[in-house]
CSV table of C-alpha atoms in Angstrom, one decimal:
chain,number,residue,atom,x,y,z
A,1,UNK,CA,0.0,0.0,0.0
A,2,UNK,CA,1.5,3.3,-1.0
A,3,UNK,CA,2.3,5.7,1.8
A,4,UNK,CA,0.3,8.4,0.1
A,5,UNK,CA,-3.1,6.8,0.7
A,6,UNK,CA,-5.3,9.5,2.3
A,7,UNK,CA,-8.5,8.6,4.1
A,8,UNK,CA,-11.2,10.8,5.4
A,9,UNK,CA,-13.3,9.2,8.1
A,10,UNK,CA,-16.6,10.7,9.2
A,11,UNK,CA,-17.0,8.7,12.4
A,12,UNK,CA,-20.4,9.7,13.9
A,13,UNK,CA,-20.9,11.5,17.2
A,14,UNK,CA,-18.2,9.8,19.4
A,15,UNK,CA,-15.3,11.5,21.2
A,16,UNK,CA,-12.7,10.5,18.6
A,17,UNK,CA,-10.0,12.7,20.1
A,18,UNK,CA,-10.4,11.0,23.5
A,19,UNK,CA,-10.3,7.6,21.9
A,20,UNK,CA,-7.2,8.6,19.9
A,21,UNK,CA,-5.4,9.7,23.1
A,22,UNK,CA,-6.1,6.3,24.6
A,23,UNK,CA,-5.1,4.5,21.4
A,24,UNK,CA,-1.8,6.4,21.1
A,25,UNK,CA,-1.0,5.0,24.6
A,26,UNK,CA,-1.9,1.5,23.4
A,27,UNK,CA,-5.1,1.4,25.4
A,28,UNK,CA,-8.7,0.9,24.7
A,29,UNK,CA,-11.2,3.7,25.4
A,30,UNK,CA,-12.5,2.8,28.9
A,31,UNK,CA,-15.8,4.5,28.2
A,32,UNK,CA,-16.8,1.7,25.9
A,33,UNK,CA,-17.1,-2.1,26.5
A,34,UNK,CA,-16.5,-3.0,22.8
A,35,UNK,CA,-13.4,-2.0,20.8
A,36,UNK,CA,-14.4,1.4,19.4
A,37,UNK,CA,-14.6,1.8,15.6
A,38,UNK,CA,-12.4,4.9,15.7
A,39,UNK,CA,-9.8,2.9,17.6
A,40,UNK,CA,-10.0,0.2,14.9
A,41,UNK,CA,-9.7,2.9,12.2
A,42,UNK,CA,-6.5,4.3,13.8
A,43,UNK,CA,-5.0,0.8,13.9
A,44,UNK,CA,-5.9,0.2,10.2
A,45,UNK,CA,-4.3,3.5,9.2
A,46,UNK,CA,-1.1,2.6,11.2
A,47,UNK,CA,-0.9,-0.7,9.4
A,48,UNK,CA,-1.4,0.8,6.0
A,49,UNK,CA,0.8,3.8,6.6
A,50,UNK,CA,-2.1,6.0,5.6
A,51,UNK,CA,-2.8,9.7,6.4
A,52,UNK,CA,-6.2,10.3,7.9
A,53,UNK,CA,-8.6,13.2,8.6
A,54,UNK,CA,-11.1,12.0,11.2
A,55,UNK,CA,-14.3,14.1,11.7
A,56,UNK,CA,-16.8,13.5,14.5
A,57,UNK,CA,-20.0,15.3,15.1
A,58,UNK,CA,-19.2,15.4,18.8
A,59,UNK,CA,-20.6,18.6,20.4
A,60,UNK,CA,-17.2,19.3,22.1
A,61,UNK,CA,-15.8,21.3,19.2
A,62,UNK,CA,-12.0,21.1,18.9
A,63,UNK,CA,-9.2,19.9,16.7
A,64,UNK,CA,-6.0,17.8,17.2
A,65,UNK,CA,-3.1,17.3,14.8
A,66,UNK,CA,-0.7,14.5,15.5
A,67,UNK,CA,1.6,13.0,12.8
A,68,UNK,CA,-0.4,11.4,10.1
A,69,UNK,CA,-3.7,12.2,11.8
A,70,UNK,CA,-5.9,15.2,11.9
A,71,UNK,CA,-8.9,14.9,14.2
A,72,UNK,CA,-11.8,17.3,14.4
A,73,UNK,CA,-15.0,17.5,16.5
A,74,UNK,CA,-17.4,19.2,14.1
A,75,UNK,CA,-21.0,19.4,15.4
A,76,UNK,CA,-23.9,19.0,13.0
A,77,UNK,CA,-26.1,22.2,12.8
A,78,UNK,CA,-29.8,21.8,13.6
A,79,UNK,CA,-29.3,18.2,14.7
A,80,UNK,CA,-32.1,18.4,17.2
A,81,UNK,CA,-34.4,20.3,14.8
A,82,UNK,CA,-37.3,18.8,12.9
A,83,UNK,CA,-38.6,19.1,9.4
A,84,UNK,CA,-36.8,21.2,6.8
A,85,UNK,CA,-34.4,22.8,9.3
A,86,UNK,CA,-33.0,19.4,10.2
A,87,UNK,CA,-32.6,18.5,6.5
A,88,UNK,CA,-30.9,21.8,5.8
A,89,UNK,CA,-28.3,21.0,8.5
A,90,UNK,CA,-27.7,17.6,7.0
A,91,UNK,CA,-27.1,19.1,3.5
A,92,UNK,CA,-24.9,21.8,4.9
A,93,UNK,CA,-22.8,19.3,6.8
A,94,UNK,CA,-22.5,17.1,3.7
A,95,UNK,CA,-21.2,20.1,1.6
A,96,UNK,CA,-18.6,20.9,4.3
A,97,UNK,CA,-17.5,17.3,4.3
A,98,UNK,CA,-17.0,17.3,0.6
A,99,UNK,CA,-15.0,20.5,0.8
A,100,UNK,CA,-12.8,19.0,3.5
A,101,UNK,CA,-12.3,15.8,1.5
A,102,UNK,CA,-11.1,17.9,-1.5
A,103,UNK,CA,-8.8,20.1,0.5
A,104,UNK,CA,-7.3,17.1,2.3
A,105,UNK,CA,-6.8,15.4,-1.1
A,106,UNK,CA,-8.5,12.3,0.2
A,107,UNK,CA,-8.4,9.2,-1.9
A,108,UNK,CA,-11.3,7.6,-0.1
A,109,UNK,CA,-14.0,8.7,2.4
A,110,UNK,CA,-15.4,6.3,5.0
A,111,UNK,CA,-18.7,7.7,6.2
A,112,UNK,CA,-20.8,6.5,9.1
A,113,UNK,CA,-24.5,6.9,9.1
A,114,UNK,CA,-25.9,9.9,10.8
A,115,UNK,CA,-23.3,12.2,9.2
A,116,UNK,CA,-25.3,13.5,6.3
A,117,UNK,CA,-28.0,12.4,3.8
A,118,UNK,CA,-26.7,9.6,1.7
A,119,UNK,CA,-27.4,11.4,-1.5
A,120,UNK,CA,-24.9,14.1,-0.6
A,121,UNK,CA,-22.1,11.6,-0.7
A,122,UNK,CA,-22.6,11.0,-4.4
A,123,UNK,CA,-20.8,14.4,-4.8
A,124,UNK,CA,-17.5,12.8,-3.7
A,125,UNK,CA,-16.8,10.4,-6.7
A,126,UNK,CA,-17.3,13.4,-9.0
A,127,UNK,CA,-14.6,15.1,-7.0
A,128,UNK,CA,-12.2,12.1,-7.3
A,129,UNK,CA,-12.9,10.6,-3.9
A,130,UNK,CA,-14.1,7.0,-3.5
A,131,UNK,CA,-16.8,6.4,-0.9
A,132,UNK,CA,-17.4,3.6,1.6
A,133,UNK,CA,-20.6,4.0,3.5
A,134,UNK,CA,-20.5,2.4,7.0
A,135,UNK,CA,-24.0,1.4,8.1
A,136,UNK,CA,-24.6,0.9,11.8
A,137,UNK,CA,-28.3,1.6,12.0
A,138,UNK,CA,-31.3,0.5,9.9
A,139,UNK,CA,-32.2,3.0,7.1
A,140,UNK,CA,-35.7,3.3,8.4
A,141,UNK,CA,-37.8,2.0,11.3
A,142,UNK,CA,-38.4,-1.6,10.5
A,143,UNK,CA,-42.0,-1.8,11.7
A,144,UNK,CA,-43.3,1.6,10.7
A,145,UNK,CA,-43.9,3.3,7.3
A,146,UNK,CA,-41.4,5.8,6.2
A,147,UNK,CA,-42.2,9.5,6.5
A,148,UNK,CA,-42.5,11.5,3.3
A,149,UNK,CA,-39.2,13.3,3.6
A,150,UNK,CA,-37.4,10.2,4.8
A,151,UNK,CA,-38.7,8.3,1.8
A,152,UNK,CA,-37.6,11.1,-0.6
A,153,UNK,CA,-34.1,11.2,0.9
A,154,UNK,CA,-33.6,7.5,0.6
A,155,UNK,CA,-34.9,7.5,-3.0
A,156,UNK,CA,-32.3,10.1,-3.9
A,157,UNK,CA,-29.7,8.2,-1.9
A,158,UNK,CA,-30.1,4.8,-3.6
A,159,UNK,CA,-27.8,5.9,-6.4
A,160,UNK,CA,-24.9,6.0,-3.9
A,161,UNK,CA,-25.5,2.3,-3.0
A,162,UNK,CA,-26.2,1.3,-6.5
A,163,UNK,CA,-23.2,2.8,-8.3
A,164,UNK,CA,-21.5,5.7,-6.6
A,165,UNK,CA,-19.8,4.0,-3.6
A,166,UNK,CA,-16.9,1.6,-3.7
A,167,UNK,CA,-18.5,-0.9,-1.4
A,168,UNK,CA,-20.8,-0.9,1.7
A,169,UNK,CA,-20.1,-1.9,5.3
A,170,UNK,CA,-23.1,-3.0,7.3
A,171,UNK,CA,-23.4,-4.4,10.8
A,172,UNK,CA,-26.5,-6.5,10.4
A,173,UNK,CA,-28.5,-8.5,7.9
A,174,UNK,CA,-31.5,-6.3,8.6
A,175,UNK,CA,-29.5,-3.2,7.3
A,176,UNK,CA,-28.2,-5.1,4.3
A,177,UNK,CA,-31.7,-6.3,3.4
A,178,UNK,CA,-33.0,-2.7,3.5
A,179,UNK,CA,-30.2,-1.6,1.1
A,180,UNK,CA,-31.2,-4.5,-1.2
A,181,UNK,CA,-34.8,-3.4,-1.0
A,182,UNK,CA,-34.3,0.3,-2.0
A,183,UNK,CA,-31.9,-0.7,-4.8
A,184,UNK,CA,-34.0,-3.6,-6.1
A,185,UNK,CA,-30.9,-5.8,-5.3
A,186,UNK,CA,-28.7,-3.9,-7.7
A,187,UNK,CA,-26.1,-2.6,-5.3
A,188,UNK,CA,-22.4,-2.6,-4.6
A,189,UNK,CA,-20.9,-5.4,-2.5
A,190,UNK,CA,-22.1,-5.4,1.1
A,191,UNK,CA,-19.6,-6.6,3.7
A,192,UNK,CA,-21.2,-7.6,7.0
A,193,UNK,CA,-19.1,-7.1,10.1
A,194,UNK,CA,-19.6,-7.8,13.8
A,195,UNK,CA,-18.7,-5.7,16.8
A,196,UNK,CA,-15.4,-6.9,18.4
A,197,UNK,CA,-14.6,-7.4,22.1
A,198,UNK,CA,-11.6,-8.2,24.1
A,199,UNK,CA,-11.9,-11.7,25.5
A,200,UNK,CA,-10.4,-10.6,28.9
A,201,UNK,CA,-13.4,-8.2,29.3
A,202,UNK,CA,-15.7,-11.1,30.0
A,203,UNK,CA,-13.3,-14.1,30.7
A,204,UNK,CA,-13.3,-13.9,34.5
A,205,UNK,CA,-16.8,-12.7,34.9
A,206,UNK,CA,-18.6,-14.5,37.8
A,207,UNK,CA,-21.5,-16.7,36.8
A,208,UNK,CA,-25.0,-15.7,37.8
A,209,UNK,CA,-25.9,-16.2,41.4
A,210,UNK,CA,-27.7,-19.5,41.8
A,211,UNK,CA,-29.8,-18.4,44.7
A,212,UNK,CA,-31.7,-15.9,42.4
A,213,UNK,CA,-32.8,-13.9,45.4
A,214,UNK,CA,-33.4,-11.4,44.0
A,215,UNK,CA,-33.5,-12.2,40.2
A,216,UNK,CA,-31.7,-9.2,38.7
A,217,UNK,CA,-32.5,-7.9,35.2
A,218,UNK,CA,-30.0,-5.5,33.6
A,219,UNK,CA,-30.8,-2.7,31.2
A,220,UNK,CA,-27.8,-0.7,29.7
A,221,UNK,CA,-28.2,2.2,27.3
A,222,UNK,CA,-29.4,5.7,26.9
A,223,UNK,CA,-32.3,6.6,29.2
A,224,UNK,CA,-34.6,7.8,26.5
A,225,UNK,CA,-38.3,7.0,25.9
A,226,UNK,CA,-37.6,5.5,22.4
A,227,UNK,CA,-35.2,3.0,24.0
A,228,UNK,CA,-38.2,1.6,25.9
A,229,UNK,CA,-37.2,2.8,29.4
A,230,UNK,CA,-40.8,3.8,30.4
A,231,UNK,CA,-42.0,0.5,28.9
A,232,UNK,CA,-39.4,-1.1,31.2
A,233,UNK,CA,-41.1,0.6,34.2
A,234,UNK,CA,-44.4,-0.8,33.1
A,235,UNK,CA,-42.8,-4.2,32.7
A,236,UNK,CA,-41.5,-3.9,36.3
A,237,UNK,CA,-45.0,-3.1,37.5
A,238,UNK,CA,-46.3,-6.3,35.9
A,239,UNK,CA,-43.5,-8.5,37.1
A,240,UNK,CA,-44.1,-7.1,40.7
A,241,UNK,CA,-47.7,-8.5,40.5
A,242,UNK,CA,-46.4,-11.8,39.0
A,243,UNK,CA,-43.3,-12.2,41.2
A,244,UNK,CA,-42.0,-9.7,43.8
A,245,UNK,CA,-38.5,-11.1,43.6
A,246,UNK,CA,-37.3,-9.4,40.4
A,247,UNK,CA,-35.1,-6.3,40.6
A,248,UNK,CA,-34.2,-4.1,37.6
A,249,UNK,CA,-30.8,-2.3,37.3
A,250,UNK,CA,-30.6,0.4,34.7
A,251,UNK,CA,-27.2,1.7,33.6
A,252,UNK,CA,-27.0,4.8,31.5
A,253,UNK,CA,-27.6,8.5,31.2
A,254,UNK,CA,-30.1,10.4,29.1
A,255,UNK,CA,-32.7,13.2,29.0
A,256,UNK,CA,-35.3,11.0,30.7
A,257,UNK,CA,-33.2,9.9,33.7
A,258,UNK,CA,-34.7,12.2,36.3
A,259,UNK,CA,-38.3,11.7,35.1
A,260,UNK,CA,-37.8,7.9,35.1
A,261,UNK,CA,-36.5,7.9,38.7
A,262,UNK,CA,-39.4,10.0,39.8
A,263,UNK,CA,-41.9,7.8,38.0
A,264,UNK,CA,-40.4,4.7,39.7
A,265,UNK,CA,-40.6,6.3,43.1
A,266,UNK,CA,-44.2,7.4,42.5
A,267,UNK,CA,-45.0,3.8,41.5
A,268,UNK,CA,-43.5,2.5,44.7
A,269,UNK,CA,-40.7,0.7,42.9
A,270,UNK,CA,-37.7,2.7,44.0
A,271,UNK,CA,-36.3,-0.4,45.8
A,272,UNK,CA,-36.6,-2.7,42.7
A,273,UNK,CA,-36.2,-0.3,39.8
A,274,UNK,CA,-32.7,1.2,40.3
A,275,UNK,CA,-31.3,3.9,37.9
A,276,UNK,CA,-27.5,3.9,38.4
A,277,UNK,CA,-26.7,6.6,35.8
A,278,UNK,CA,-23.6,6.4,33.6
A,279,UNK,CA,-21.4,3.4,34.3
A,280,UNK,CA,-17.8,3.0,33.1
A,281,UNK,CA,-16.2,-0.4,32.2
A,282,UNK,CA,-15.5,-1.4,35.8
A,283,UNK,CA,-19.0,-0.4,37.0
A,284,UNK,CA,-20.6,-2.3,34.1
A,285,UNK,CA,-18.6,-5.4,34.9
A,286,UNK,CA,-20.0,-5.3,38.5
A,287,UNK,CA,-23.5,-4.8,37.1
A,288,UNK,CA,-23.2,-7.8,34.7
A,289,UNK,CA,-21.8,-10.0,37.5
A,290,UNK,CA,-24.8,-9.1,39.7
A,291,UNK,CA,-27.3,-9.8,36.9
A,292,UNK,CA,-29.2,-12.9,35.8
A,293,UNK,CA,-30.7,-11.6,32.6
A,294,UNK,CA,-30.4,-8.7,30.2
A,295,UNK,CA,-33.3,-6.8,28.7
A,296,UNK,CA,-33.4,-4.6,25.6
A,297,UNK,CA,-36.9,-3.2,25.1
A,298,UNK,CA,-36.2,-0.8,22.2
A,299,UNK,CA,-39.5,0.5,20.7
A,300,UNK,CA,-40.4,0.3,17.1
A,301,UNK,CA,-40.5,4.1,16.7
A,302,UNK,CA,-36.7,4.2,17.1
A,303,UNK,CA,-34.2,3.8,14.2
A,304,UNK,CA,-32.1,1.1,15.9
A,305,UNK,CA,-28.7,-0.1,15.1
A,306,UNK,CA,-26.9,-3.3,16.1
A,307,UNK,CA,-27.6,-2.8,19.9
A,308,UNK,CA,-24.4,-4.0,21.4
A,309,UNK,CA,-26.0,-4.7,24.8
A,310,UNK,CA,-27.6,-7.7,23.2
A,311,UNK,CA,-24.2,-9.1,22.4
A,312,UNK,CA,-22.7,-8.1,25.7
A,313,UNK,CA,-25.4,-10.0,27.5
A,314,UNK,CA,-24.5,-13.1,25.5
A,315,UNK,CA,-20.7,-12.6,26.2
A,316,UNK,CA,-21.6,-12.2,29.9
A,317,UNK,CA,-23.4,-15.6,29.8
A,318,UNK,CA,-26.8,-13.9,30.6
A,319,UNK,CA,-29.9,-14.7,28.5
A,320,UNK,CA,-31.3,-11.7,26.7
A,321,UNK,CA,-35.0,-10.7,26.4
A,322,UNK,CA,-35.6,-8.5,23.3
A,323,UNK,CA,-37.7,-8.2,20.1
A,324,UNK,CA,-37.1,-8.0,16.4
A,325,UNK,CA,-37.0,-4.2,16.8
A,326,UNK,CA,-33.3,-4.9,17.5
A,327,UNK,CA,-31.3,-5.9,14.4
A,328,UNK,CA,-28.8,-7.7,16.7
A,329,UNK,CA,-31.4,-10.4,17.3
A,330,UNK,CA,-30.6,-12.4,14.2
A,331,UNK,CA,-26.9,-12.8,15.2
A,332,UNK,CA,-27.7,-14.3,18.6
A,333,UNK,CA,-31.2,-15.6,18.4
A,334,UNK,CA,-30.5,-18.9,20.1
A,335,UNK,CA,-29.6,-17.1,23.3
A,336,UNK,CA,-32.5,-14.7,23.2
A,337,UNK,CA,-36.0,-14.9,24.5
A,338,UNK,CA,-37.8,-13.1,21.6
A,339,UNK,CA,-41.0,-11.2,22.3
A,340,UNK,CA,-43.3,-9.1,20.1
A,341,UNK,CA,-42.1,-5.5,19.9
A,342,UNK,CA,-43.7,-3.1,22.4
A,343,UNK,CA,-45.5,-5.9,24.2
A,344,UNK,CA,-45.3,-5.1,27.9
A,345,UNK,CA,-47.0,-8.3,29.0
A,346,UNK,CA,-44.8,-10.5,26.8
A,347,UNK,CA,-41.7,-9.0,28.3
A,348,UNK,CA,-42.9,-9.5,31.8
A,349,UNK,CA,-43.9,-13.1,31.1
A,350,UNK,CA,-40.5,-13.8,29.5
A,351,UNK,CA,-38.7,-12.6,32.6
A,352,UNK,CA,-40.9,-14.6,35.0
A,353,UNK,CA,-40.3,-17.7,32.9
A,354,UNK,CA,-36.5,-17.2,32.9
A,355,UNK,CA,-36.6,-16.8,36.7
A,356,UNK,CA,-38.8,-19.8,37.4
A,357,UNK,CA,-37.9,-22.3,34.7
A,358,UNK,CA,-34.3,-23.3,35.5
A,359,UNK,CA,-34.1,-25.8,32.6
A,360,UNK,CA,-35.2,-23.1,30.1
A,361,UNK,CA,-32.7,-20.6,31.6
A,362,UNK,CA,-29.8,-23.1,31.4
A,363,UNK,CA,-30.7,-23.8,27.7
A,364,UNK,CA,-30.4,-20.1,26.9
A,365,UNK,CA,-27.3,-19.8,28.9
A,366,UNK,CA,-25.6,-22.7,27.1
A,367,UNK,CA,-26.5,-21.0,23.8
A,368,UNK,CA,-24.7,-17.9,25.0
A,369,UNK,CA,-21.5,-19.9,25.5
A,370,UNK,CA,-21.7,-21.3,21.9
A,371,UNK,CA,-22.1,-17.9,20.3
A,372,UNK,CA,-19.3,-16.0,22.0
A,373,UNK,CA,-16.3,-16.8,19.9
A,374,UNK,CA,-17.4,-14.9,16.9
A,375,UNK,CA,-17.4,-11.6,18.7
A,376,UNK,CA,-13.8,-12.1,19.9
A,377,UNK,CA,-12.6,-12.8,16.3
A,378,UNK,CA,-11.1,-9.6,14.8
A,379,UNK,CA,-11.3,-11.2,11.3
A,380,UNK,CA,-15.1,-10.7,11.5
A,381,UNK,CA,-14.8,-7.1,12.7
A,382,UNK,CA,-15.1,-3.7,11.1
A,383,UNK,CA,-11.4,-3.1,10.9
A,384,UNK,CA,-10.7,-6.3,8.9
A,385,UNK,CA,-13.4,-5.5,6.4
A,386,UNK,CA,-12.3,-1.9,6.0
A,387,UNK,CA,-8.7,-2.9,5.6
A,388,UNK,CA,-9.6,-5.2,2.7
A,389,UNK,CA,-11.5,-2.5,1.0
A,390,UNK,CA,-8.8,0.1,1.4
A,391,UNK,CA,-6.3,-2.2,0.0
A,392,UNK,CA,-8.3,-2.5,-3.2
A,393,UNK,CA,-9.4,1.1,-3.5
A,394,UNK,CA,-6.5,2.2,-5.7
A,395,UNK,CA,-6.1,-1.1,-7.5
A,396,UNK,CA,-9.6,-1.5,-8.9
A,397,UNK,CA,-11.9,0.7,-10.8
A,398,UNK,CA,-15.6,1.0,-10.6
A,399,UNK,CA,-17.4,-1.2,-13.1
A,400,UNK,CA,-20.5,-3.1,-13.8
A,401,UNK,CA,-18.9,-6.2,-12.3
A,402,UNK,CA,-19.0,-4.6,-8.9
A,403,UNK,CA,-22.8,-4.6,-8.8
A,404,UNK,CA,-24.1,-7.5,-6.7
A,405,UNK,CA,-27.6,-8.9,-7.0
A,406,UNK,CA,-27.5,-10.1,-3.4
A,407,UNK,CA,-25.6,-9.0,-0.4
A,408,UNK,CA,-22.9,-11.2,1.1
A,409,UNK,CA,-20.3,-11.3,3.9
A,410,UNK,CA,-16.9,-11.1,2.3
C-alpha cells in the first residue's frame, strides 16, 4: 500500500479525540465495552501507513493534529431540529464534508450513518474521492412506514448504494436487506461485520448467582423514551404482580433519567427499579456480574442499530430478552427470548419464565456460550473488512462487475 493513501473518516458522534489519546498510549477507550470503531480505524491507518482526517459530530468542538492524523470534532447544525431545518443541517454538513475531502486530497472517504444524507455523498466520486458508507443503523424504522421526507431522501440516496460507492459496510442482515430493497438488489458489494470485544473483558466474569434472590435484570443504554425505558417501568410493575423477587438495574444517562427515577418512586418501585446513571467499564462489569438476565426493550419508533448490549449480555453468559426491533437479534437468536415489539405483558412473562424455569434458563445460557467466539474474532470485525476495502481502493476501478444482485459477507 503506497504511503500516500489519504483517508477521510466521518465517524459519527463519538469522542474520537479522547479515543485517539487512549489509542496512542496503546489502550482501549475505557468509556466503551467493545473495541471502538475509531480505535479500529486508527489501527488500520497505522498498518497501511495512511494519512487520515477524522471528523466526529461530537458537540465538544476542537481539533487535534498528530503526525499522520488530523482529528476534528465538528457538530452537525440543527441536529435536534425537525422538518426542513433538520434536513438543511444535513445538507450543509455534507457540503462541508465534501470541501474538507477535496482540501485534504482524500483518496477515499469512509462515512458512518448519521453524518449527512446519503445522496450528498454522491458528490464525492465526482470530485475524485471514492466512498465507503458504513451502516450501523437501519435505514428506516423496520415496523413503521417511512415518513415522506425520509422516503424522498432514501430515494435520492439509492444511487450511492447502486453505483457511486466503492462498497458498503453493514453491521447486520436487517440493514443489508434494507439496502437491497431500496436498490432492487442492484447494489455494490455489502460486507457484513460484527462488533469486536476483548476476551479478557468477560473471561473472568462471575457466573449468575444460583440463589436468584433477587433475580436481577440489567438494562444498559441511553435513558430515552424510544429506548423503551418507560415500557421497562411498566414491565417492572407487571412483574411485581407476578413475582416480587425481580429487581431491575438500569445503567446509562439520558434526558429522561430524572423523570424515570421520579416515576419509579411514584409507582413505589424505587427499591426494585434502580437507575444507576452512567457506568464505566469497571462499573458495568459489576452490574453484569450481579445480573441474571439482560433486557433490551427498544421501541419500534426508534431507528435502531446493532444494539451491542444484546451481544454483551451473551458474552456475559446472561440470557437476553428483546424483540425484532433490535437488528442484533438475528446474530444471537438462540440465546435470546424473543417477544413481540412493544408488548409489555410478553416482556414480563419472559422474565418470569427465565426466573422460574431453570431448565429453560440453562438452555439459553448454554446458547450464550456457543455464540461467544465470533465476537472475539477480529477477522469478522469492522477493521478487517475496512482494511480489505482500502487495499483495493486504488487497484480496482468501478465497473458493472462490482454490482451485486445479493448482499454477502466477504
